[in-house]
């Protein structure tokens, strides 16, 4: 397992964490006065700290702020704890204990070597193990993108540990395969070998591609998948270069800065992309592992938030949740469709997402 060296110089360590002081969370990442503000307006940031915890035999880097009921914020791909930079101080000021991990394979958390170390059982065990290490019995579990998948499955498989679940962008059971096929086989049959999830299955290929120019990757990816960009092209071209399907912004949108691009670049130059890609390489394994729960509902109270310019908003599963409770999520309390927002919901619309989360958390 790889992990940050104990002897890392303090300055280099903080640079890798996103340039955050241990006494206060990100002046540059404090919640903005409005979601369209051109620059972050530093609010009185709640005291926060970075630390490492031993969870399920790996060392997990977390950012923690506030006191009160425990809220876990789970990032997606390709992100880190930093994607929640706006919500951390806001939720802490509102009376919650906010803990945001770099999930396994990401940031400064360990990166196990086997692909199967990233299956859904390991990912859910990391969340319940983190709750245990933090000395709690339950938590509010909030996730975005792949973090939403982990949040849904933690609520499904371990409902006694979840006070409530909130998912951003990705609805529950969004990748159901057709007929008797496994998920990757189904995607290959429908879209071909160049569909991005199929492309990600080959170890070493996409890993090298993504790592070749992470600064350009994050500048383009954040723009392309946002409400300001043209939207995803999920097909990787014959060149095999993901950068070739990502649009170059003429100027950065108001919601992210060059500092944000540089922060993600530094974090992924440290961690590489293989850990996150290994989550995708367990699609079929996860489908088989969760077969016994196929007809089981997610029972804890739930919130769903998605941008109307996120392609996943048009999926049948998202449309069903936007219409109200479903058989799979019978205790859905609220669904929020964010006009003009794309995939990076909590970064593009920090004020609206924070308000939705606070309203939901307080209600349950």
mmCIF file of C-alpha atoms in Angstrom:
data_model
loop_
_atom_site.group_PDB
_atom_site.id
_atom_site.type_symbol
_atom_site.label_atom_id
_atom_site.label_comp_id
_atom_site.label_asym_id
_atom_site.label_seq_id
_atom_site.Cartn_x
_atom_site.Cartn_y
_atom_site.Cartn_z
ATOM 1 C CA UNK A 1 0.000 0.000 0.000
ATOM 2 C CA UNK A 2 1.186 3.482 -0.762
ATOM 3 C CA UNK A 3 0.757 6.238 1.773
ATOM 4 C CA UNK A 4 2.222 9.678 2.484
ATOM 5 C CA UNK A 5 5.725 9.349 3.937
ATOM 6 C CA UNK A 6 5.848 10.185 7.674
ATOM 7 C CA UNK A 7 8.790 12.481 7.071
ATOM 8 C CA UNK A 8 7.102 14.666 4.472
ATOM 9 C CA UNK A 9 7.992 18.309 4.929
ATOM 10 C CA UNK A 10 5.065 20.267 6.326
ATOM 11 C CA UNK A 11 5.011 22.657 3.388
ATOM 12 C CA UNK A 12 4.920 19.905 0.785
ATOM 13 C CA UNK A 13 2.302 17.975 2.737
ATOM 14 C CA UNK A 14 -0.014 20.973 2.913
ATOM 15 C CA UNK A 15 0.458 21.686 -0.777
ATOM 16 C CA UNK A 16 -0.725 18.168 -1.538
ATOM 17 C CA UNK A 17 -3.736 18.648 0.706
ATOM 18 C CA UNK A 18 -4.762 21.682 -1.292
ATOM 19 C CA UNK A 19 -2.838 24.438 0.475
ATOM 20 C CA UNK A 20 -5.103 24.365 3.536
ATOM 21 C CA UNK A 21 -3.876 25.458 6.946
ATOM 22 C CA UNK A 22 -4.684 23.120 9.784
ATOM 23 C CA UNK A 23 -6.165 25.969 11.813
ATOM 24 C CA UNK A 24 -8.847 26.990 9.333
ATOM 25 C CA UNK A 25 -10.390 25.644 6.193
ATOM 26 C CA UNK A 26 -9.485 27.230 2.884
ATOM 27 C CA UNK A 27 -10.036 30.909 2.618
ATOM 28 C CA UNK A 28 -10.250 30.272 -1.101
ATOM 29 C CA UNK A 29 -12.715 27.456 -0.593
ATOM 30 C CA UNK A 30 -15.149 29.083 1.815
ATOM 31 C CA UNK A 31 -18.758 29.164 0.753
ATOM 32 C CA UNK A 32 -19.332 31.952 -1.719
ATOM 33 C CA UNK A 33 -21.927 34.634 -1.168
ATOM 34 C CA UNK A 34 -23.784 33.406 -4.245
ATOM 35 C CA UNK A 35 -23.373 30.455 -6.600
ATOM 36 C CA UNK A 36 -22.454 32.767 -9.448
ATOM 37 C CA UNK A 37 -19.912 34.897 -7.586
ATOM 38 C CA UNK A 38 -16.753 35.430 -9.615
ATOM 39 C CA UNK A 39 -14.481 34.747 -6.666
ATOM 40 C CA UNK A 40 -14.816 33.043 -3.319
ATOM 41 C CA UNK A 41 -15.744 35.390 -0.488
ATOM 42 C CA UNK A 42 -13.955 34.080 2.612
ATOM 43 C CA UNK A 43 -16.462 33.600 5.372
ATOM 44 C CA UNK A 44 -15.433 32.958 8.953
ATOM 45 C CA UNK A 45 -14.305 29.401 8.306
ATOM 46 C CA UNK A 46 -15.079 26.810 10.939
ATOM 47 C CA UNK A 47 -11.893 25.378 12.447
ATOM 48 C CA UNK A 48 -10.918 22.242 10.559
ATOM 49 C CA UNK A 49 -8.120 19.748 10.718
ATOM 50 C CA UNK A 50 -6.533 17.098 8.558
ATOM 51 C CA UNK A 51 -5.643 13.787 10.148
ATOM 52 C CA UNK A 52 -5.114 10.126 9.349
ATOM 53 C CA UNK A 53 -7.248 7.304 10.721
ATOM 54 C CA UNK A 54 -6.716 3.563 10.549
ATOM 55 C CA UNK A 55 -9.827 2.066 8.936
ATOM 56 C CA UNK A 56 -10.070 -1.523 7.671
ATOM 57 C CA UNK A 57 -6.293 -1.873 7.631
ATOM 58 C CA UNK A 58 -5.684 1.161 5.442
ATOM 59 C CA UNK A 59 -4.677 4.672 6.425
ATOM 60 C CA UNK A 60 -7.435 7.120 5.544
ATOM 61 C CA UNK A 61 -6.919 10.859 5.253
ATOM 62 C CA UNK A 62 -9.887 12.898 6.503
ATOM 63 C CA UNK A 63 -10.797 16.533 6.917
ATOM 64 C CA UNK A 64 -12.898 17.182 10.013
ATOM 65 C CA UNK A 65 -14.734 20.240 11.317
ATOM 66 C CA UNK A 66 -17.469 21.066 13.805
ATOM 67 C CA UNK A 67 -19.260 19.234 16.582
ATOM 68 C CA UNK A 68 -22.676 17.609 16.699
ATOM 69 C CA UNK A 69 -24.350 14.816 14.733
ATOM 70 C CA UNK A 70 -21.893 13.110 12.368
ATOM 71 C CA UNK A 71 -22.126 13.878 8.643
ATOM 72 C CA UNK A 72 -19.886 12.017 6.193
ATOM 73 C CA UNK A 73 -19.321 13.639 2.792
ATOM 74 C CA UNK A 74 -18.148 11.204 0.096
ATOM 75 C CA UNK A 75 -16.530 12.467 -3.091
ATOM 76 C CA UNK A 76 -16.811 11.028 -6.579
ATOM 77 C CA UNK A 77 -14.495 10.427 -9.554
ATOM 78 C CA UNK A 78 -12.105 12.004 -10.257
ATOM 79 C CA UNK A 79 -12.236 14.098 -7.108
ATOM 80 C CA UNK A 80 -11.069 14.150 -3.481
ATOM 81 C CA UNK A 81 -12.286 15.651 -0.207
ATOM 82 C CA UNK A 82 -11.670 19.029 -1.880
ATOM 83 C CA UNK A 83 -14.893 18.782 -3.884
ATOM 84 C CA UNK A 84 -16.764 19.483 -0.615
ATOM 85 C CA UNK A 85 -14.711 22.594 0.249
ATOM 86 C CA UNK A 86 -17.806 24.834 0.243
ATOM 87 C CA UNK A 87 -19.997 22.569 2.379
ATOM 88 C CA UNK A 88 -17.481 21.699 5.125
ATOM 89 C CA UNK A 89 -17.455 25.084 6.915
ATOM 90 C CA UNK A 90 -21.139 25.721 6.279
ATOM 91 C CA UNK A 91 -22.316 22.417 7.781
ATOM 92 C CA UNK A 92 -19.888 22.754 10.694
ATOM 93 C CA UNK A 93 -21.196 26.224 11.500
ATOM 94 C CA UNK A 94 -24.726 24.811 11.404
ATOM 95 C CA UNK A 95 -23.996 22.403 14.261
ATOM 96 C CA UNK A 96 -22.785 19.225 12.584
ATOM 97 C CA UNK A 97 -19.605 17.206 12.929
ATOM 98 C CA UNK A 98 -18.423 17.017 9.328
ATOM 99 C CA UNK A 99 -15.896 14.369 8.289
ATOM 100 C CA UNK A 100 -14.738 14.160 4.687
ATOM 101 C CA UNK A 101 -12.426 11.300 3.684
ATOM 102 C CA UNK A 102 -10.265 10.822 0.677
ATOM 103 C CA UNK A 103 -11.777 7.460 -0.191
ATOM 104 C CA UNK A 104 -9.542 4.475 -0.821
ATOM 105 C CA UNK A 105 -7.291 4.971 -3.821
ATOM 106 C CA UNK A 106 -7.629 8.764 -3.748
ATOM 107 C CA UNK A 107 -5.619 11.690 -2.442
ATOM 108 C CA UNK A 108 -3.560 10.904 0.641
ATOM 109 C CA UNK A 109 -5.451 7.738 1.579
ATOM 110 C CA UNK A 110 -3.760 4.395 0.972
ATOM 111 C CA UNK A 111 -4.022 2.699 -2.406
ATOM 112 C CA UNK A 112 -4.302 -1.095 -2.097
ATOM 113 C CA UNK A 113 -2.840 -3.024 -4.990
ATOM 114 C CA UNK A 114 -5.558 -5.538 -5.915
ATOM 115 C CA UNK A 115 -8.497 -4.535 -8.115
ATOM 116 C CA UNK A 116 -10.879 -6.473 -5.869
ATOM 117 C CA UNK A 117 -9.803 -4.291 -2.926
ATOM 118 C CA UNK A 118 -12.084 -1.635 -4.444
ATOM 119 C CA UNK A 119 -15.329 -3.592 -4.653
ATOM 120 C CA UNK A 120 -18.533 -2.326 -3.059
ATOM 121 C CA UNK A 121 -18.082 -4.462 0.054
ATOM 122 C CA UNK A 122 -14.734 -2.802 0.796
ATOM 123 C CA UNK A 123 -16.153 0.649 0.052
ATOM 124 C CA UNK A 124 -19.159 0.193 2.350
ATOM 125 C CA UNK A 125 -16.961 -1.355 5.053
ATOM 126 C CA UNK A 126 -14.752 1.742 4.858
ATOM 127 C CA UNK A 127 -17.761 3.916 5.703
ATOM 128 C CA UNK A 128 -19.017 1.789 8.592
ATOM 129 C CA UNK A 129 -15.446 1.358 9.807
ATOM 130 C CA UNK A 130 -14.943 5.114 9.697
ATOM 131 C CA UNK A 131 -18.111 5.622 11.756
ATOM 132 C CA UNK A 132 -16.725 3.152 14.317
ATOM 133 C CA UNK A 133 -13.301 4.808 14.483
ATOM 134 C CA UNK A 134 -14.969 8.179 14.991
ATOM 135 C CA UNK A 135 -16.753 6.738 18.023
ATOM 136 C CA UNK A 136 -20.248 6.964 16.582
ATOM 137 C CA UNK A 137 -23.025 4.492 15.970
ATOM 138 C CA UNK A 138 -24.718 6.253 13.061
ATOM 139 C CA UNK A 139 -24.038 8.987 10.536
ATOM 140 C CA UNK A 140 -25.746 11.035 7.907
ATOM 141 C CA UNK A 141 -24.104 9.754 4.720
ATOM 142 C CA UNK A 142 -23.898 12.138 1.758
ATOM 143 C CA UNK A 143 -22.265 11.276 -1.544
ATOM 144 C CA UNK A 144 -21.670 12.675 -5.009
ATOM 145 C CA UNK A 145 -21.098 10.621 -8.187
ATOM 146 C CA UNK A 146 -19.317 7.405 -7.101
ATOM 147 C CA UNK A 147 -19.670 8.680 -3.554
ATOM 148 C CA UNK A 148 -23.438 8.594 -4.109
ATOM 149 C CA UNK A 149 -23.187 4.938 -5.126
ATOM 150 C CA UNK A 150 -21.309 4.214 -1.897
ATOM 151 C CA UNK A 151 -23.861 6.210 0.101
ATOM 152 C CA UNK A 152 -26.823 4.370 -1.474
ATOM 153 C CA UNK A 153 -25.203 0.986 -0.839
ATOM 154 C CA UNK A 154 -24.246 1.807 2.740
ATOM 155 C CA UNK A 155 -27.894 2.709 3.369
ATOM 156 C CA UNK A 156 -28.994 -0.467 1.556
ATOM 157 C CA UNK A 157 -26.577 -2.957 3.118
ATOM 158 C CA UNK A 158 -26.129 -1.370 6.570
ATOM 159 C CA UNK A 159 -29.272 0.696 7.211
ATOM 160 C CA UNK A 160 -28.799 0.548 10.981
ATOM 161 C CA UNK A 161 -25.652 2.692 10.575
ATOM 162 C CA UNK A 162 -27.264 5.394 8.427
ATOM 163 C CA UNK A 163 -29.467 8.107 9.932
ATOM 164 C CA UNK A 164 -30.256 9.407 6.470
ATOM 165 C CA UNK A 165 -28.737 9.284 2.994
ATOM 166 C CA UNK A 166 -28.302 12.092 0.480
ATOM 167 C CA UNK A 167 -27.130 11.469 -3.083
ATOM 168 C CA UNK A 168 -25.946 14.054 -5.582
ATOM 169 C CA UNK A 169 -26.055 13.349 -9.325
ATOM 170 C CA UNK A 170 -26.218 9.533 -9.308
ATOM 171 C CA UNK A 171 -29.571 7.859 -8.507
ATOM 172 C CA UNK A 172 -29.900 4.454 -6.899
ATOM 173 C CA UNK A 173 -29.298 1.425 -9.186
ATOM 174 C CA UNK A 174 -28.559 3.574 -12.229
ATOM 175 C CA UNK A 175 -26.384 0.977 -14.004
ATOM 176 C CA UNK A 176 -28.752 -1.958 -14.238
ATOM 177 C CA UNK A 177 -27.777 -4.234 -17.142
ATOM 178 C CA UNK A 178 -30.093 -5.553 -19.809
ATOM 179 C CA UNK A 179 -31.399 -9.089 -19.475
ATOM 180 C CA UNK A 180 -28.934 -11.641 -18.136
ATOM 181 C CA UNK A 181 -25.834 -9.659 -19.076
ATOM 182 C CA UNK A 182 -23.430 -8.276 -16.530
ATOM 183 C CA UNK A 183 -23.134 -4.476 -16.440
ATOM 184 C CA UNK A 184 -19.928 -4.130 -18.481
ATOM 185 C CA UNK A 185 -21.146 -6.685 -21.018
ATOM 186 C CA UNK A 186 -24.409 -4.780 -21.302
ATOM 187 C CA UNK A 187 -22.613 -1.467 -21.832
ATOM 188 C CA UNK A 188 -20.296 -3.029 -24.405
ATOM 189 C CA UNK A 189 -23.221 -4.547 -26.270
ATOM 190 C CA UNK A 190 -25.057 -1.206 -26.286
ATOM 191 C CA UNK A 191 -22.237 1.291 -26.880
ATOM 192 C CA UNK A 192 -19.162 -0.673 -27.967
ATOM 193 C CA UNK A 193 -15.598 -0.878 -26.701
ATOM 194 C CA UNK A 194 -15.051 2.886 -26.805
ATOM 195 C CA UNK A 195 -17.658 3.700 -24.165
ATOM 196 C CA UNK A 196 -15.717 5.221 -21.281
ATOM 197 C CA UNK A 197 -16.690 2.650 -18.625
ATOM 198 C CA UNK A 198 -15.724 -0.186 -20.967
ATOM 199 C CA UNK A 199 -12.496 1.634 -21.841
ATOM 200 C CA UNK A 200 -11.687 1.972 -18.128
ATOM 201 C CA UNK A 201 -11.740 -1.824 -17.667
ATOM 202 C CA UNK A 202 -8.285 -2.338 -19.200
ATOM 203 C CA UNK A 203 -5.633 -1.852 -16.479
ATOM 204 C CA UNK A 204 -2.752 0.363 -17.498
ATOM 205 C CA UNK A 205 -4.313 1.943 -20.582
ATOM 206 C CA UNK A 206 -6.629 4.626 -19.215
ATOM 207 C CA UNK A 207 -4.393 5.009 -16.162
ATOM 208 C CA UNK A 208 -1.523 6.278 -18.297
ATOM 209 C CA UNK A 209 -3.809 8.371 -20.499
ATOM 210 C CA UNK A 210 -5.363 10.237 -17.562
ATOM 211 C CA UNK A 211 -2.006 10.784 -15.853
ATOM 212 C CA UNK A 212 -0.308 12.180 -18.965
ATOM 213 C CA UNK A 213 -1.517 15.765 -18.453
ATOM 214 C CA UNK A 214 -3.622 16.106 -15.291
ATOM 215 C CA UNK A 215 -3.688 19.919 -15.350
ATOM 216 C CA UNK A 216 -5.267 20.001 -18.806
ATOM 217 C CA UNK A 217 -7.504 17.097 -17.827
ATOM 218 C CA UNK A 218 -9.012 18.887 -14.826
ATOM 219 C CA UNK A 219 -9.310 22.241 -16.574
ATOM 220 C CA UNK A 220 -11.240 20.623 -19.410
ATOM 221 C CA UNK A 221 -13.150 17.981 -17.448
ATOM 222 C CA UNK A 222 -14.561 20.387 -14.888
ATOM 223 C CA UNK A 223 -15.723 22.663 -17.697
ATOM 224 C CA UNK A 224 -17.059 19.984 -20.055
ATOM 225 C CA UNK A 225 -19.205 18.238 -17.468
ATOM 226 C CA UNK A 226 -20.573 21.426 -15.956
ATOM 227 C CA UNK A 227 -23.654 23.441 -16.783
ATOM 228 C CA UNK A 228 -21.368 25.923 -18.535
ATOM 229 C CA UNK A 229 -19.852 23.316 -20.850
ATOM 230 C CA UNK A 230 -21.087 21.296 -23.815
ATOM 231 C CA UNK A 231 -21.706 18.120 -21.808
ATOM 232 C CA UNK A 232 -20.006 14.757 -21.857
ATOM 233 C CA UNK A 233 -19.091 12.736 -24.879
ATOM 234 C CA UNK A 234 -18.921 9.317 -23.266
ATOM 235 C CA UNK A 235 -17.174 7.708 -26.247
ATOM 236 C CA UNK A 236 -13.383 7.617 -26.183
ATOM 237 C CA UNK A 237 -12.003 8.330 -29.691
ATOM 238 C CA UNK A 238 -9.839 5.902 -31.621
ATOM 239 C CA UNK A 239 -6.818 7.933 -30.512
ATOM 240 C CA UNK A 240 -7.441 6.549 -27.024
ATOM 241 C CA UNK A 241 -6.964 10.010 -25.520
ATOM 242 C CA UNK A 242 -9.632 11.184 -23.122
ATOM 243 C CA UNK A 243 -8.427 14.768 -23.547
ATOM 244 C CA UNK A 244 -9.632 14.640 -27.156
ATOM 245 C CA UNK A 245 -13.290 14.505 -26.057
ATOM 246 C CA UNK A 246 -13.028 17.253 -23.432
ATOM 247 C CA UNK A 247 -13.687 20.860 -24.424
ATOM 248 C CA UNK A 248 -11.182 23.623 -23.712
ATOM 249 C CA UNK A 249 -12.820 26.609 -22.003
ATOM 250 C CA UNK A 250 -12.052 30.022 -23.456
ATOM 251 C CA UNK A 251 -12.218 31.246 -19.851
ATOM 252 C CA UNK A 252 -12.815 29.417 -16.583
ATOM 253 C CA UNK A 253 -16.432 29.540 -15.389
ATOM 254 C CA UNK A 254 -17.080 31.617 -12.274
ATOM 255 C CA UNK A 255 -17.499 28.586 -10.027
ATOM 256 C CA UNK A 256 -13.944 27.235 -10.288
ATOM 257 C CA UNK A 257 -10.537 28.836 -10.363
ATOM 258 C CA UNK A 258 -7.009 28.051 -11.461
ATOM 259 C CA UNK A 259 -6.288 27.313 -7.801
ATOM 260 C CA UNK A 260 -8.915 24.563 -7.896
ATOM 261 C CA UNK A 261 -7.374 23.091 -11.050
ATOM 262 C CA UNK A 262 -3.918 23.221 -9.478
ATOM 263 C CA UNK A 263 -5.181 21.572 -6.288
ATOM 264 C CA UNK A 264 -6.700 18.589 -8.107
ATOM 265 C CA UNK A 265 -3.593 18.363 -10.287
ATOM 266 C CA UNK A 266 -1.297 18.144 -7.250
ATOM 267 C CA UNK A 267 -3.502 15.590 -5.530
ATOM 268 C CA UNK A 268 -3.690 13.261 -8.539
ATOM 269 C CA UNK A 269 -0.017 13.648 -9.349
ATOM 270 C CA UNK A 270 0.521 12.199 -5.889
ATOM 271 C CA UNK A 271 -2.076 9.431 -6.019
ATOM 272 C CA UNK A 272 -2.293 8.614 -9.712
ATOM 273 C CA UNK A 273 -5.563 7.480 -11.265
ATOM 274 C CA UNK A 274 -5.401 3.690 -10.871
ATOM 275 C CA UNK A 275 -7.144 3.579 -7.490
ATOM 276 C CA UNK A 276 -10.178 5.476 -8.752
ATOM 277 C CA UNK A 277 -10.292 3.482 -11.985
ATOM 278 C CA UNK A 278 -10.317 0.261 -9.980
ATOM 279 C CA UNK A 279 -13.738 1.285 -8.676
ATOM 280 C CA UNK A 280 -14.991 1.042 -12.265
ATOM 281 C CA UNK A 281 -13.226 -2.291 -12.718
ATOM 282 C CA UNK A 282 -15.548 -3.788 -10.092
ATOM 283 C CA UNK A 283 -18.812 -2.997 -11.902
ATOM 284 C CA UNK A 284 -19.544 -6.645 -12.684
ATOM 285 C CA UNK A 285 -18.264 -7.901 -9.327
ATOM 286 C CA UNK A 286 -20.449 -5.394 -7.489
ATOM 287 C CA UNK A 287 -23.517 -6.509 -9.415
ATOM 288 C CA UNK A 288 -22.926 -10.100 -8.318
ATOM 289 C CA UNK A 289 -22.067 -9.194 -4.722
ATOM 290 C CA UNK A 290 -25.260 -7.197 -4.272
ATOM 291 C CA UNK A 291 -27.561 -9.786 -5.878
ATOM 292 C CA UNK A 292 -29.125 -10.816 -2.535
ATOM 293 C CA UNK A 293 -30.309 -7.220 -2.011
ATOM 294 C CA UNK A 294 -31.645 -6.710 -5.537
ATOM 295 C CA UNK A 295 -35.248 -6.404 -4.427
ATOM 296 C CA UNK A 296 -34.522 -4.685 -1.111
ATOM 297 C CA UNK A 297 -35.340 -0.984 -0.723
ATOM 298 C CA UNK A 298 -33.142 1.750 0.687
ATOM 299 C CA UNK A 299 -34.983 2.359 3.958
ATOM 300 C CA UNK A 300 -33.363 5.415 5.612
ATOM 301 C CA UNK A 301 -34.758 8.873 4.798
ATOM 302 C CA UNK A 302 -33.295 10.051 1.481
ATOM 303 C CA UNK A 303 -32.555 13.213 -0.491
ATOM 304 C CA UNK A 304 -31.662 13.326 -4.186
ATOM 305 C CA UNK A 305 -30.089 16.320 -5.957
ATOM 306 C CA UNK A 306 -29.142 16.551 -9.639
ATOM 307 C CA UNK A 307 -28.359 19.264 -12.154
ATOM 308 C CA UNK A 308 -30.703 19.536 -15.120
ATOM 309 C CA UNK A 309 -27.675 19.740 -17.449
ATOM 310 C CA UNK A 310 -26.176 16.547 -16.064
ATOM 311 C CA UNK A 311 -26.814 13.777 -18.599
ATOM 312 C CA UNK A 312 -27.720 11.343 -15.824
ATOM 313 C CA UNK A 313 -30.746 13.507 -14.970
ATOM 314 C CA UNK A 314 -32.500 12.041 -18.015
ATOM 315 C CA UNK A 315 -31.974 8.430 -16.905
ATOM 316 C CA UNK A 316 -35.112 6.488 -15.942
ATOM 317 C CA UNK A 317 -33.872 6.094 -12.363
ATOM 318 C CA UNK A 318 -33.259 9.825 -11.929
ATOM 319 C CA UNK A 319 -36.586 10.717 -13.508
ATOM 320 C CA UNK A 320 -38.398 8.361 -11.163
ATOM 321 C CA UNK A 321 -36.751 9.912 -8.089
ATOM 322 C CA UNK A 322 -37.485 13.423 -9.318
ATOM 323 C CA UNK A 323 -41.139 12.385 -9.516
ATOM 324 C CA UNK A 324 -41.231 11.153 -5.915
ATOM 325 C CA UNK A 325 -40.636 8.069 -3.743
ATOM 326 C CA UNK A 326 -40.084 4.777 -5.555
ATOM 327 C CA UNK A 327 -40.171 1.115 -4.618
ATOM 328 C CA UNK A 328 -36.371 1.212 -4.360
ATOM 329 C CA UNK A 329 -36.294 4.461 -2.336
ATOM 330 C CA UNK A 330 -39.640 4.548 -0.513
ATOM 331 C CA UNK A 331 -38.551 7.094 2.106
ATOM 332 C CA UNK A 332 -37.413 9.779 -0.332
ATOM 333 C CA UNK A 333 -38.113 13.044 1.467
ATOM 334 C CA UNK A 334 -37.164 15.444 -1.319
ATOM 335 C CA UNK A 335 -35.703 15.573 -4.828
ATOM 336 C CA UNK A 336 -34.045 18.740 -6.141
ATOM 337 C CA UNK A 337 -33.408 19.580 -9.799
ATOM 338 C CA UNK A 338 -30.860 22.390 -10.120
ATOM 339 C CA UNK A 339 -31.497 24.559 -13.202
ATOM 340 C CA UNK A 340 -28.416 25.188 -15.292
ATOM 341 C CA UNK A 341 -26.167 22.911 -13.225
ATOM 342 C CA UNK A 342 -24.148 20.065 -14.638
ATOM 343 C CA UNK A 343 -22.417 17.146 -12.974
ATOM 344 C CA UNK A 344 -20.311 18.944 -10.346
ATOM 345 C CA UNK A 345 -23.340 19.880 -8.259
ATOM 346 C CA UNK A 346 -21.829 20.872 -4.901
ATOM 347 C CA UNK A 347 -19.073 22.837 -6.620
ATOM 348 C CA UNK A 348 -21.219 24.527 -9.273
ATOM 349 C CA UNK A 349 -24.110 25.383 -6.953
ATOM 350 C CA UNK A 350 -22.617 25.493 -3.442
ATOM 351 C CA UNK A 351 -25.307 27.678 -1.884
ATOM 352 C CA UNK A 352 -28.273 25.706 -3.225
ATOM 353 C CA UNK A 353 -26.690 22.344 -2.393
ATOM 354 C CA UNK A 354 -25.749 23.433 1.121
ATOM 355 C CA UNK A 355 -29.248 24.767 1.770
ATOM 356 C CA UNK A 356 -30.807 21.534 0.478
ATOM 357 C CA UNK A 357 -28.526 19.446 2.669
ATOM 358 C CA UNK A 358 -29.156 21.541 5.772
ATOM 359 C CA UNK A 359 -32.907 21.471 5.298
ATOM 360 C CA UNK A 360 -32.848 17.706 4.865
ATOM 361 C CA UNK A 361 -30.461 16.959 7.732
ATOM 362 C CA UNK A 362 -32.447 19.117 10.130
ATOM 363 C CA UNK A 363 -35.702 17.495 9.077
ATOM 364 C CA UNK A 364 -34.528 14.008 10.042
#
